[in-house]
Coordinates of C-alpha atoms and ligand atoms in Angstrom, one line a residue:
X1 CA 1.9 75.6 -121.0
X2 CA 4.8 73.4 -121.0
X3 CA 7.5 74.1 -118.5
X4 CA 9.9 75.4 -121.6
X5 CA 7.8 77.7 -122.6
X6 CA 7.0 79.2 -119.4
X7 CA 10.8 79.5 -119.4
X8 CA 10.4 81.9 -122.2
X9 CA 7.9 83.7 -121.4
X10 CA 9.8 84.3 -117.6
X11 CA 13.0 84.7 -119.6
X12 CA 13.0 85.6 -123.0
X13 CA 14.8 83.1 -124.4
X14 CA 14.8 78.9 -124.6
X15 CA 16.3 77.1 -122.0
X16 CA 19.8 75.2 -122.4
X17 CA 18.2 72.3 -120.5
X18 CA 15.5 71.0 -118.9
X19 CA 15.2 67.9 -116.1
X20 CA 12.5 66.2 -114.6
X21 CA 13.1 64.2 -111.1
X22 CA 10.8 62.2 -109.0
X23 CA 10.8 62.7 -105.3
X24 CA 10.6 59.0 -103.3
X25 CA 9.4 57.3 -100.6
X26 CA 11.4 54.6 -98.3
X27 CA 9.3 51.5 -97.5
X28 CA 12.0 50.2 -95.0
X29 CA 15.4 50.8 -93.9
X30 CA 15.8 53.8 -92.0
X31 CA 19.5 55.5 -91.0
X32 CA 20.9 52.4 -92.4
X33 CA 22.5 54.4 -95.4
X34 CA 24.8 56.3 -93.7
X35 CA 25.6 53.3 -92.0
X36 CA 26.7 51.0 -94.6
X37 CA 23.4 49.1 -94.2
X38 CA 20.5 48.3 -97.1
X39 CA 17.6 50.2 -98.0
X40 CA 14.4 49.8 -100.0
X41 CA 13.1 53.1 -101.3
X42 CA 10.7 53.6 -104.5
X43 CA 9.8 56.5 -106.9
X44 CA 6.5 58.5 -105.9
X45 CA 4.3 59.6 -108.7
X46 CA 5.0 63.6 -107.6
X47 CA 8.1 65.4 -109.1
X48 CA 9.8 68.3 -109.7
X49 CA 10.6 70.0 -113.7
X50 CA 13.2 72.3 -113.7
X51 CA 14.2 74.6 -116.9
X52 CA 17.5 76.5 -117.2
X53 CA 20.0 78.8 -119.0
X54 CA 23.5 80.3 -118.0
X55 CA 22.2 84.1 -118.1
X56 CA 26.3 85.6 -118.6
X57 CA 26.1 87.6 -115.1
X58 CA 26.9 87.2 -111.8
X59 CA 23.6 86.9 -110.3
X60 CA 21.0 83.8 -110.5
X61 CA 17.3 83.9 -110.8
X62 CA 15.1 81.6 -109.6
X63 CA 11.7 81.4 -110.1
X64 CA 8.7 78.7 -108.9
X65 CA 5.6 78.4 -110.5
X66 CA 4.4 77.9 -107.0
X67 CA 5.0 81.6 -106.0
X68 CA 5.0 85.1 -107.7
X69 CA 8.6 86.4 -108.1
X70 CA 11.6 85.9 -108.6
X71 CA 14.1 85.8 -105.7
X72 CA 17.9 86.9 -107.0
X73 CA 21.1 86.2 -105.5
X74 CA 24.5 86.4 -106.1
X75 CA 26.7 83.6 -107.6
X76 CA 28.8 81.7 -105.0
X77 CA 26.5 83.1 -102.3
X78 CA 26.8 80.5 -99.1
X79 CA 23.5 79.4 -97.9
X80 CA 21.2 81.2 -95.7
X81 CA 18.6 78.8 -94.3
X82 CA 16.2 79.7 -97.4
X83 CA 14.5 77.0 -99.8
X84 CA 16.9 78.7 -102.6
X85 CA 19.4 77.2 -100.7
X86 CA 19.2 74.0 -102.6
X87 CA 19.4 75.3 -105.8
X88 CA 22.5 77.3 -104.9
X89 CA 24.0 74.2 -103.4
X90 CA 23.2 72.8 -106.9
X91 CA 24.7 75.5 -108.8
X92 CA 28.1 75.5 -106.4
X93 CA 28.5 72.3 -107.3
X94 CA 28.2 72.4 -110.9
X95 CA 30.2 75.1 -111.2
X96 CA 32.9 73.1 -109.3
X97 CA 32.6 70.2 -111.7
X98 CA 32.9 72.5 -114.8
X99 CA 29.4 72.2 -116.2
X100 CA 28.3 75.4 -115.3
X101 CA 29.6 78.6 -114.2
X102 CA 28.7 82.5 -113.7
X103 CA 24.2 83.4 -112.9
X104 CA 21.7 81.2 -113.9
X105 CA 17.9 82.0 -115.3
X106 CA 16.1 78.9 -113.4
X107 CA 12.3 77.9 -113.7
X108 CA 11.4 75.2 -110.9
X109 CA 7.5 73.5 -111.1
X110 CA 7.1 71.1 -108.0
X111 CA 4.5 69.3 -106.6
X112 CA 6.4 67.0 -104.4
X113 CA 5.8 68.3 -100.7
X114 CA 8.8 69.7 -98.8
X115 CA 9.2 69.3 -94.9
X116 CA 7.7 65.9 -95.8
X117 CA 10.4 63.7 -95.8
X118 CA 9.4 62.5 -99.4
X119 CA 13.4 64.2 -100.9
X120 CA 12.0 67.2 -102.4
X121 CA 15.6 68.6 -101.9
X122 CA 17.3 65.6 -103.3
X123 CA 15.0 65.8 -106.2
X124 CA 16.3 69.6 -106.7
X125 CA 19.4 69.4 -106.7
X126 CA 19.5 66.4 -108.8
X127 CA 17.5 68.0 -111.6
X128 CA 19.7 70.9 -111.6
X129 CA 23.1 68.6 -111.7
X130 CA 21.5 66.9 -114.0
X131 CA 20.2 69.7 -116.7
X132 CA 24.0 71.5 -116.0
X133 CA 25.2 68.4 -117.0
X134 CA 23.0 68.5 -120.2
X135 CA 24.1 72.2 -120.7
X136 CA 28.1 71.2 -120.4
X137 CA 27.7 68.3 -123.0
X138 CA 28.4 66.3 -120.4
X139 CA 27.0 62.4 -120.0
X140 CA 26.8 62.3 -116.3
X141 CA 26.5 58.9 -114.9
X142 CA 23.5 58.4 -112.6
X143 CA 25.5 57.1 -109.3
X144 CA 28.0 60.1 -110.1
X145 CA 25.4 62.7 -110.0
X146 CA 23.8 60.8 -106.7
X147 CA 27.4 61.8 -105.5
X148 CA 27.3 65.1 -106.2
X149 CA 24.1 65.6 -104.7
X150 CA 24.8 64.0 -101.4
X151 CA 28.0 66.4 -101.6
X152 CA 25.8 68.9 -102.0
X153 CA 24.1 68.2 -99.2
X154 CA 26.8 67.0 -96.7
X155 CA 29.0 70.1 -97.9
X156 CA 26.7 72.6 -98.4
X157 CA 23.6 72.4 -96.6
X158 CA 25.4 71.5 -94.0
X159 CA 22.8 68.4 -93.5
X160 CA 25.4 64.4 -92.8
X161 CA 22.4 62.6 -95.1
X162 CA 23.6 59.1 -96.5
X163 CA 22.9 58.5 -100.6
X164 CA 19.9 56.7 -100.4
X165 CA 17.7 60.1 -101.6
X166 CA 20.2 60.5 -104.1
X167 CA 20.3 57.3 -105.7
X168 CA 16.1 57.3 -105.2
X169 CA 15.3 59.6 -107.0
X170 CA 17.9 59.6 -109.7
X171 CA 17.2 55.6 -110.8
X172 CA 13.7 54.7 -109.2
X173 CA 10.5 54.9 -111.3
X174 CA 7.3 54.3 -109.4
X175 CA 5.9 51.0 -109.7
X176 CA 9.0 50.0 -108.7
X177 CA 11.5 49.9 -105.9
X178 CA 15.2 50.2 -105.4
X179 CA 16.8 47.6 -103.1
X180 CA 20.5 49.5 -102.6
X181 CA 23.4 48.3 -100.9
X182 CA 24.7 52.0 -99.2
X183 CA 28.1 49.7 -98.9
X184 CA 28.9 49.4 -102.3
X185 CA 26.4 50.9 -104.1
X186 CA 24.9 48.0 -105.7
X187 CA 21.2 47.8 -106.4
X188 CA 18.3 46.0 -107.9
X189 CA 15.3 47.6 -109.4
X190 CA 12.3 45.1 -108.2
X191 CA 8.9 45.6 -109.8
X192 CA 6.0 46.2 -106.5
X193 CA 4.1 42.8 -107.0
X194 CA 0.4 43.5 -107.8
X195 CA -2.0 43.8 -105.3
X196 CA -0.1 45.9 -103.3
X197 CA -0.7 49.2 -102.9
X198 CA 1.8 51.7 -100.8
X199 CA -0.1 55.0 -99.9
X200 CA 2.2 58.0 -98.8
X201 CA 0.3 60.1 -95.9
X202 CA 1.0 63.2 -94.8
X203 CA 1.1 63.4 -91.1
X204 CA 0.7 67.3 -90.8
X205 CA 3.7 67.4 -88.5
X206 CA 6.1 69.4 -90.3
X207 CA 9.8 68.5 -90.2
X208 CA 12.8 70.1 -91.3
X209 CA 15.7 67.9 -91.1
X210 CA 18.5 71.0 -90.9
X211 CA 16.3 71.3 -87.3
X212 CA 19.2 69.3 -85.7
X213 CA 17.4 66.1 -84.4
X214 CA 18.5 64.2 -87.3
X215 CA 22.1 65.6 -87.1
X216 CA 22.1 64.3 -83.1
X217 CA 20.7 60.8 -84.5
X218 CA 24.0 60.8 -86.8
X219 CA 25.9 62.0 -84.6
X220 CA 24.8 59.1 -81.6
X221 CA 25.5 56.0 -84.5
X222 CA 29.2 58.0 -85.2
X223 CA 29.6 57.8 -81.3
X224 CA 28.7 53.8 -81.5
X225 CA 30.5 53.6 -84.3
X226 CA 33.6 54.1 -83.1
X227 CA 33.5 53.1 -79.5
X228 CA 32.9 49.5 -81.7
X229 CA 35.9 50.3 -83.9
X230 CA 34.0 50.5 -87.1
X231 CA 32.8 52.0 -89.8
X232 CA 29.5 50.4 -90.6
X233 CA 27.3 50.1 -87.6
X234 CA 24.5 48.0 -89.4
X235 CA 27.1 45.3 -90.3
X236 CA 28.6 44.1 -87.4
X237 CA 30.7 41.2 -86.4
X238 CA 29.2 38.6 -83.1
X239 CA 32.3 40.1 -80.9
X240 CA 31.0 43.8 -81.7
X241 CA 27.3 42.7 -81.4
X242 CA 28.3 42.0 -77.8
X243 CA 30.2 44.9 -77.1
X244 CA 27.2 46.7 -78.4
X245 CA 24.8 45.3 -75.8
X246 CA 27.7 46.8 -72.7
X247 CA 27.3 50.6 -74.5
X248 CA 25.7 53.2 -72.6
X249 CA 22.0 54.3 -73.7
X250 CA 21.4 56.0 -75.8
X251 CA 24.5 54.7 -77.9
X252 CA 22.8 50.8 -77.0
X253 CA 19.4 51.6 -78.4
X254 CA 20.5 53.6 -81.8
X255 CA 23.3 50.8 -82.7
X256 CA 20.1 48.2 -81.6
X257 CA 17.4 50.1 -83.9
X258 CA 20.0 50.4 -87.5
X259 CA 21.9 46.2 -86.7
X260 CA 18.4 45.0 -86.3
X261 CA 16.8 47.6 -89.4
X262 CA 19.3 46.2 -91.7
X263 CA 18.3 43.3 -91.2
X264 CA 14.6 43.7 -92.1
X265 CA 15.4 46.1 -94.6
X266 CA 17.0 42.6 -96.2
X267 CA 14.3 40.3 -95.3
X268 CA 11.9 43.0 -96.5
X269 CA 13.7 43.0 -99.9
X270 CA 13.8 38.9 -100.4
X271 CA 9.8 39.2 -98.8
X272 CA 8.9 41.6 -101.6
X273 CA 11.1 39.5 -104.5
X274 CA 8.6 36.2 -103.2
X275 CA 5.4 38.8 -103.1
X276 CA 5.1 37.7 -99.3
X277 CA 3.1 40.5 -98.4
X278 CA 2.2 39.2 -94.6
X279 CA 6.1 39.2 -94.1
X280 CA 6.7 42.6 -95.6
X281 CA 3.6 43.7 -93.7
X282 CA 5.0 42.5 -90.0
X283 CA 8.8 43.9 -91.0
X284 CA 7.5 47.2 -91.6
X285 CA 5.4 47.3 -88.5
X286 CA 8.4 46.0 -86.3
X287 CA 10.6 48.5 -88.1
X288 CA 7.9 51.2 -86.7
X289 CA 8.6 49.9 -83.6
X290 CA 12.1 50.1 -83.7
X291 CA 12.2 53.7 -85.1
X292 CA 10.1 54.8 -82.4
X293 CA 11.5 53.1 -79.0
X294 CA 15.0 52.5 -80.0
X295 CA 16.0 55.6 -82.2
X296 CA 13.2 57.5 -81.1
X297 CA 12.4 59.5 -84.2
X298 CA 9.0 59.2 -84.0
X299 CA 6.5 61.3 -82.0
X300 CA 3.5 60.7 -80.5
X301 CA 0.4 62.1 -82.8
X302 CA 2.2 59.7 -85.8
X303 CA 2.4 56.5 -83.4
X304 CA -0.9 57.4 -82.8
X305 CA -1.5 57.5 -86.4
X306 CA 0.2 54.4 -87.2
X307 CA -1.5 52.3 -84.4
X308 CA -4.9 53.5 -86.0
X309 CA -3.8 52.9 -89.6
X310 CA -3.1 48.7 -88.5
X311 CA -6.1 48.6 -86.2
X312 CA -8.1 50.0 -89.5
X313 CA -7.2 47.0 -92.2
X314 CA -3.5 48.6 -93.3
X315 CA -1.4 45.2 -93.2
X316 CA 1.9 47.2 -92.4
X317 CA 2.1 51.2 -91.7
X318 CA 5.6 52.9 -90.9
X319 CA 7.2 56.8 -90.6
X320 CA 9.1 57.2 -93.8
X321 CA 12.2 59.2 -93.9
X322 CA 14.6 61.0 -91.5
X323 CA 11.8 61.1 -88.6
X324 CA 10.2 63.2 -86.3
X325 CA 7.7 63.9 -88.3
X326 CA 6.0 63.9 -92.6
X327 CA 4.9 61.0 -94.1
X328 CA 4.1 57.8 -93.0
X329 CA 3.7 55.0 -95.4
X330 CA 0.8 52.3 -95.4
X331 CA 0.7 49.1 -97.4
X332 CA -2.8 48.2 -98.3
X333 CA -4.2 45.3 -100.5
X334 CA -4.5 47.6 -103.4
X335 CA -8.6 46.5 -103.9
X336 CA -9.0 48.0 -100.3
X337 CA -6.7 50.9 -101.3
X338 CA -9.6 53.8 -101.9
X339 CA -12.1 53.3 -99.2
X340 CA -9.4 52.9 -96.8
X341 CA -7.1 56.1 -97.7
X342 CA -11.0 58.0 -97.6
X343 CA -11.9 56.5 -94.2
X344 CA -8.6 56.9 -92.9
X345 CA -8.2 60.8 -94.2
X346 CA -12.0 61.6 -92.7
X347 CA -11.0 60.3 -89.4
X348 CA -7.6 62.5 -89.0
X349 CA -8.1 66.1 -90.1
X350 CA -4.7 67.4 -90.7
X351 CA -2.9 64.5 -92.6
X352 CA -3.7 64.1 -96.8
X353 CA -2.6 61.9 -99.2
X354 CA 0.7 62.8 -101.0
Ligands
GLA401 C1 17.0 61.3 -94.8 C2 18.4 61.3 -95.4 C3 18.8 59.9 -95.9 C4 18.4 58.8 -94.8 C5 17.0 59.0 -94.3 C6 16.8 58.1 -93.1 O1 16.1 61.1 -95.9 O2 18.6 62.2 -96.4 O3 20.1 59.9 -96.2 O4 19.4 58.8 -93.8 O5 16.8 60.3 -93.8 O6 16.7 56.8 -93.5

């Protein structure tokens, strides 16, 4: 049954809109976007479908086709650490902008894991903008909608994320990827060259970024930040770069792991434009490195898990995302690709394929 019509059955009545959103993975470039640096995320094949309609109350439903129920709460209600949460930070905002105001009826169908570092709540909110948009008439622009949804985020999770989910998942389609300037917000859509294959792997350690580690990561580059008088760490001048060697660990290591990530995240981009894949391989495995020694996001069952993944035949294997745990992403000669994610999964109970 199509998503619409599982709106009416739930309902009663059609939707006003509906919106379908990928969620994404990063292949490099890690805490570079909140730091004026450059990442390269692409589109995953998994996505969330949302339905809605203004209901004329105060209260919103919302509904999952995961779970039984509905769970109801009241319009304006500030978050309370629930999955809801998103869509509530969705609705504030579109109510703010005019496109949407007083309870909602909404109908959510995901397969994109949460936890998993993979922007299942960047996907959310951005179908939800997107379809209130739709509702109100309105012809959003993609980059403003990214906006709103790092607001969202920033303002009413409560979570200092950068724009890179954002702008992932509202202009990436897989087989592609989306090299983004988090400076000026310019990008370029380059197609994955063929033979590669990127495989998205579960870890099985959960992660929640509201948990605070990613928050004290932020927090650390502000600190550097400013003791280097700037605004964008990964973009420094040779006078800062050797003020940044004299800062205090841990500010030293976290300014070292997002000046030297931009810079692969760069090379990265130009090695995937010239279908290099030994040089996108190596950056990816050094920007493991870096992740895990310098801004110490990773823990010790996925370096584990990423060690095993290059001694196995992966050319270049990385943690994806915010860190300290989800997915870690493998690139594989895609003719190896099947075997290897079947060897690989059999050997590691606990991690799947995402
Ligand atoms: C999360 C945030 C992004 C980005 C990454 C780390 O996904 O939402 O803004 O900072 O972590 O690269």
């Amino acid at each position: 049954m199509s998503l619409s019509a599982q709106f009416v059955a739930a309902y009663g009545r059609a939707p006003t809109a509906t919106a379908s959103v990928p969620g994404r993975v990063n292949l490099i470039g890690e805490h570079t976007d909140y730091n004026g640096g450059a990442v390269l995320p692409a589109a995953i094949e998994r996505k969330i479908d949302i339905a809605l309609a203004p209901n004329g109350s105060s209260t919103t439903s919302i509904q999952s086709t995961r779970f039984n129920g509905r769970i109801e709460r009241p319009t304006g209600d500030p978050k309370r650490n629930e999955w809801t949460d998103y869509a509530m930070g969705a609705l504030w905002k579109a109510d703010a902008l005019g496109w949407l105001s007083g309870g909602v009826d909404l109908l959510i169908e995901s397969n994109v894991p949460d936890g998993a570092g993979v922007s299942s709540s960047a996907a959310l909110i951005t179908a939800i903008l997107r379809a209130a948009a739709e509702t109100a008439n309105v012809k959003a622009d993609p980059v403003d909608v990214a906006k709103h949804a790092r607001a969202v985020e920033n303002e009413y999770i409560g979570m200092p994320c950068g724009i890179m989910d954002q702008l992932a998942v509202g202009l990436a389609s897989p087989g592609s990827a989306l090299a983004l300037n988090t400076q000026d917000l310019s990008f370029e859509v380059i197609d994955i060259p063929a033979g590669w294959s990127f495989a998205v792997i579960h870890s099985g350690v959960r992660r929640e970024l509201a948990d605070g580690r990613y928050k004290a990561r932020f927090e650390e580059c502000q600190s550097a930040a400013d003791a280097l008088e700037t605004d964008t760490l990964c973009l420094l001048d040779s006078a800062q770069q050797d003020a940044m060697e004299a800062l205090p660990d841990p500010l030293k290591k976290r300014a070292r792991h997002v000046t030297s990530e931009h810079l692969r995240t760069v090379q990265a981009t130009a090695a995937m434009k010239a279908s290099d894949l030994e040089a996108f391989a190596r950056l990816m495995n050094e920007s493991h490195r870096s992740y895990a020694e310098d801004f110490e996001a990773s823990t010790p069952e996925i370096d584990a898990l990423i060690a095993d993944a290059v001694d196995s035949g992966a050319r270049g294997a990385r943690l994806t995302g915010g860190g300290f745990g989800g997915c870690i992403v493998v690139l594989l000669e895609s003719q190896l690709e099947a075997d290897w994610i079947g060897a690989f999964l059999d050997r590691h109970p606990g991690t799947w394929q995402v």
